[in-house]
Amino acid sequence: MSKDASERGPATPAEAEDLAKRAVGEYLTACRMTERAQIANYAMTLCSVAGVVMAQAAGSEDAALRLEVTAAFVRRAMPADPAELRPIQ
């Protein structure tokens, strides 16, 4: 018999990342984009909503710091020019 979510406890970081990738892929598909340029706009909407949820859960300072650290990672580790589109990560 499988355990329900309350018996398994919170998702591990790896499980959470897999869930996030799947959710982002499903969200972008559901947005019915017609051109590549729309990806960034829809992804930013998702980030904005996530930022508000983080602020409600942990306060605006913590949420802003998390978003700033993520922005610094993107700036440092991601290509400056748009990349070839592939499945999410």
Coordinates of N, CA and C in Angstrom, one line a residue:
M1 N 0.8 -1.2 0.0 CA 0.0 0.0 0.0 C 0.9 1.2 0.0
S2 N 0.6 2.2 -0.9 CA 1.4 3.4 -0.9 C 1.0 4.4 0.2
K3 N 2.0 5.2 0.6 CA 1.8 6.2 1.6 C 1.2 7.4 1.0
D4 N 0.3 8.1 1.7 CA -0.2 9.3 1.2 C 0.8 10.4 1.5
A5 N 0.5 11.6 1.0 CA 1.5 12.7 1.1 C 1.9 13.1 2.5
S6 N 0.9 13.0 3.4 CA 1.1 13.3 4.8 C 2.1 12.3 5.5
E7 N 2.0 11.1 5.1 CA 2.9 10.1 5.6 C 4.3 10.1 5.1
R8 N 4.5 10.6 3.8 CA 5.8 10.7 3.2 C 6.6 11.9 3.6
G9 N 5.9 12.9 4.1 CA 6.6 14.2 4.5 C 6.8 15.1 3.3
P10 N 7.5 16.2 3.5 CA 7.7 17.2 2.5 C 8.6 16.6 1.3
A11 N 8.4 17.1 0.2 CA 9.2 16.7 -1.0 C 10.7 17.0 -0.7
T12 N 11.6 16.1 -1.2 CA 13.0 16.4 -1.1 C 13.3 17.5 -2.1
P13 N 14.5 18.1 -2.0 CA 14.9 19.2 -3.0 C 14.9 18.6 -4.4
A14 N 15.3 17.4 -4.6 CA 15.3 16.8 -6.0 C 13.9 16.6 -6.5
E15 N 13.0 16.1 -5.6 CA 11.6 15.9 -5.9 C 10.9 17.3 -6.3
A16 N 11.2 18.3 -5.4 CA 10.7 19.6 -5.7 C 11.1 20.2 -7.0
E17 N 12.4 20.0 -7.4 CA 12.9 20.5 -8.7 C 12.2 19.8 -9.8
D18 N 12.0 18.5 -9.7 CA 11.3 17.7 -10.8 C 9.9 18.2 -10.9
L19 N 9.2 18.4 -9.7 CA 7.8 18.9 -9.8 C 7.8 20.3 -10.4
A20 N 8.8 21.2 -10.1 CA 8.8 22.5 -10.6 C 9.0 22.5 -12.2
K21 N 9.9 21.6 -12.6 CA 10.1 21.5 -14.1 C 8.8 21.1 -14.8
R22 N 8.2 20.1 -14.2 CA 6.9 19.6 -14.8 C 5.9 20.7 -14.8
A23 N 5.7 21.4 -13.7 CA 4.7 22.5 -13.6 C 5.0 23.6 -14.6
V24 N 6.3 24.0 -14.7 CA 6.6 25.1 -15.7 C 6.3 24.6 -17.1
G25 N 6.7 23.4 -17.4 CA 6.4 22.9 -18.8 C 4.9 22.9 -19.1
E26 N 4.1 22.4 -18.1 CA 2.7 22.3 -18.3 C 2.1 23.7 -18.4
Y27 N 2.6 24.7 -17.6 CA 2.1 26.1 -17.6 C 2.4 26.7 -18.9
L28 N 3.6 26.6 -19.4 CA 4.0 27.2 -20.7 C 3.2 26.6 -21.8
T29 N 2.9 25.3 -21.8 CA 2.1 24.6 -22.8 C 0.7 25.2 -22.8
A30 N 0.2 25.3 -21.5 CA -1.2 25.8 -21.4 C -1.4 27.3 -21.8
C31 N -0.3 28.0 -21.9 CA -0.4 29.4 -22.3 C -0.5 29.6 -23.8
R32 N -0.4 28.5 -24.6 CA -0.7 28.5 -26.0 C 0.1 29.6 -26.7
M33 N 1.4 29.6 -26.5 CA 2.3 30.6 -27.2 C 2.3 30.4 -28.7
T34 N 2.4 31.5 -29.4 CA 2.5 31.4 -30.8 C 3.9 31.8 -31.4
E35 N 4.7 32.3 -30.5 CA 6.1 32.7 -30.9 C 7.0 32.6 -29.7
R36 N 8.3 32.4 -30.0 CA 9.3 32.2 -29.0 C 9.4 33.4 -28.0
A37 N 9.2 34.6 -28.5 CA 9.4 35.8 -27.6 C 8.4 35.8 -26.4
Q38 N 7.3 35.1 -26.6 CA 6.3 35.0 -25.5 C 6.8 34.2 -24.3
I39 N 7.7 33.3 -24.5 CA 8.2 32.5 -23.4 C 8.6 33.3 -22.2
A40 N 9.5 34.3 -22.5 CA 10.0 35.1 -21.4 C 8.9 35.9 -20.6
N41 N 7.9 36.4 -21.4 CA 6.8 37.1 -20.7 C 6.0 36.2 -19.8
Y42 N 5.6 35.0 -20.3 CA 4.8 34.1 -19.5 C 5.6 33.6 -18.3
A43 N 6.9 33.3 -18.6 CA 7.8 32.9 -17.5 C 7.9 34.0 -16.4
M44 N 8.0 35.2 -16.8 CA 8.1 36.3 -15.8 C 6.8 36.4 -15.0
T45 N 5.6 36.2 -15.7 CA 4.4 36.2 -14.9 C 4.4 35.1 -13.8
L46 N 4.9 34.0 -14.2 CA 5.1 32.9 -13.2 C 6.0 33.3 -12.1
C47 N 7.1 33.9 -12.4 CA 8.1 34.3 -11.4 C 7.4 35.4 -10.5
S48 N 6.7 36.3 -11.0 CA 6.0 37.3 -10.3 C 5.0 36.7 -9.3
V49 N 4.2 35.8 -9.7 CA 3.2 35.1 -8.8 C 4.0 34.4 -7.8
A50 N 5.0 33.6 -8.1 CA 5.8 32.9 -7.1 C 6.4 33.9 -6.1
G51 N 6.9 35.0 -6.6 CA 7.5 36.0 -5.7 C 6.5 36.5 -4.6
V52 N 5.3 36.7 -5.1 CA 4.2 37.2 -4.2 C 3.9 36.1 -3.1
V53 N 3.8 34.8 -3.6 CA 3.6 33.7 -2.7 C 4.7 33.6 -1.7
M54 N 6.0 33.7 -2.1 CA 7.1 33.7 -1.2 C 7.0 34.8 -0.2
A55 N 6.7 36.0 -0.6 CA 6.6 37.2 0.3 C 5.5 36.9 1.3
Q56 N 4.4 36.3 0.9 CA 3.3 36.0 1.8 C 3.7 35.0 2.8
A57 N 4.5 34.0 2.4 CA 4.9 32.9 3.3 C 6.1 33.3 4.2
A58 N 7.1 34.1 3.7 CA 8.3 34.3 4.4 C 8.6 35.8 4.6
G59 N 7.8 36.7 4.1 CA 8.1 38.1 4.2 C 8.8 38.7 3.0
S60 N 8.6 39.9 2.7 CA 9.1 40.5 1.5 C 10.6 40.6 1.4
E61 N 11.3 40.8 2.5 CA 12.8 40.8 2.5 C 13.4 39.5 2.1
D62 N 12.9 38.4 2.7 CA 13.3 37.0 2.3 C 13.0 36.7 0.9
A63 N 11.8 37.0 0.4 CA 11.4 36.8 -0.9 C 12.3 37.5 -1.9
A64 N 12.5 38.8 -1.6 CA 13.4 39.6 -2.5 C 14.8 39.1 -2.6
L65 N 15.3 38.7 -1.5 CA 16.7 38.1 -1.5 C 16.7 36.8 -2.3
R66 N 15.7 36.0 -2.2 CA 15.7 34.7 -2.9 C 15.7 35.0 -4.4
L67 N 14.8 36.0 -4.8 CA 14.8 36.3 -6.2 C 16.0 37.0 -6.7
E68 N 16.7 37.8 -5.9 CA 18.0 38.4 -6.3 C 19.1 37.4 -6.5
V69 N 19.1 36.4 -5.6 CA 20.1 35.3 -5.7 C 19.9 34.5 -7.0
T70 N 18.6 34.3 -7.3 CA 18.3 33.6 -8.5 C 18.7 34.4 -9.7
A71 N 18.4 35.7 -9.7 CA 18.8 36.6 -10.8 C 20.3 36.6 -11.0
A72 N 21.0 36.6 -9.9 CA 22.5 36.6 -10.0 C 23.0 35.3 -10.6
F73 N 22.4 34.2 -10.2 CA 22.7 32.9 -10.8 C 22.5 32.9 -12.3
V74 N 21.3 33.4 -12.7 CA 20.9 33.4 -14.2 C 22.0 34.3 -14.9
R75 N 22.3 35.4 -14.4 CA 23.2 36.3 -15.0 C 24.6 35.7 -15.1
R76 N 25.0 34.9 -14.1 CA 26.4 34.3 -14.1 C 26.4 33.0 -14.9
A77 N 25.4 32.2 -14.9 CA 25.5 30.9 -15.4 C 24.8 30.6 -16.7
M78 N 23.9 31.5 -17.1 CA 23.1 31.2 -18.3 C 23.7 32.0 -19.5
P79 N 23.5 31.5 -20.7 CA 24.1 32.2 -21.9 C 23.5 33.6 -22.1
A80 N 24.3 34.6 -22.6 CA 23.9 35.9 -22.8 C 22.8 36.0 -23.9
D81 N 23.0 35.2 -24.9 CA 22.1 35.1 -26.1 C 21.1 34.0 -25.9
P82 N 19.9 34.2 -26.5 CA 19.0 33.1 -26.4 C 19.5 31.8 -26.9
A83 N 19.2 30.7 -26.2 CA 19.7 29.4 -26.5 C 18.8 28.6 -27.4
E84 N 19.3 27.5 -27.9 CA 18.4 26.6 -28.6 C 17.3 26.1 -27.7
L85 N 16.1 26.1 -28.2 CA 15.0 25.6 -27.3 C 15.1 24.1 -27.2
R86 N 15.0 23.6 -26.0 CA 15.0 22.1 -25.7 C 14.0 21.9 -24.6
P87 N 13.7 20.7 -24.3 CA 12.8 20.4 -23.2 C 13.4 21.0 -21.9
I88 N 12.6 21.4 -21.0 CA 13.0 22.1 -19.8 C 14.1 21.3 -19.0
Q89 N 15.2 21.9 -18.8 CA 16.4 21.3 -18.2 C 16.6 19.9 -18.5

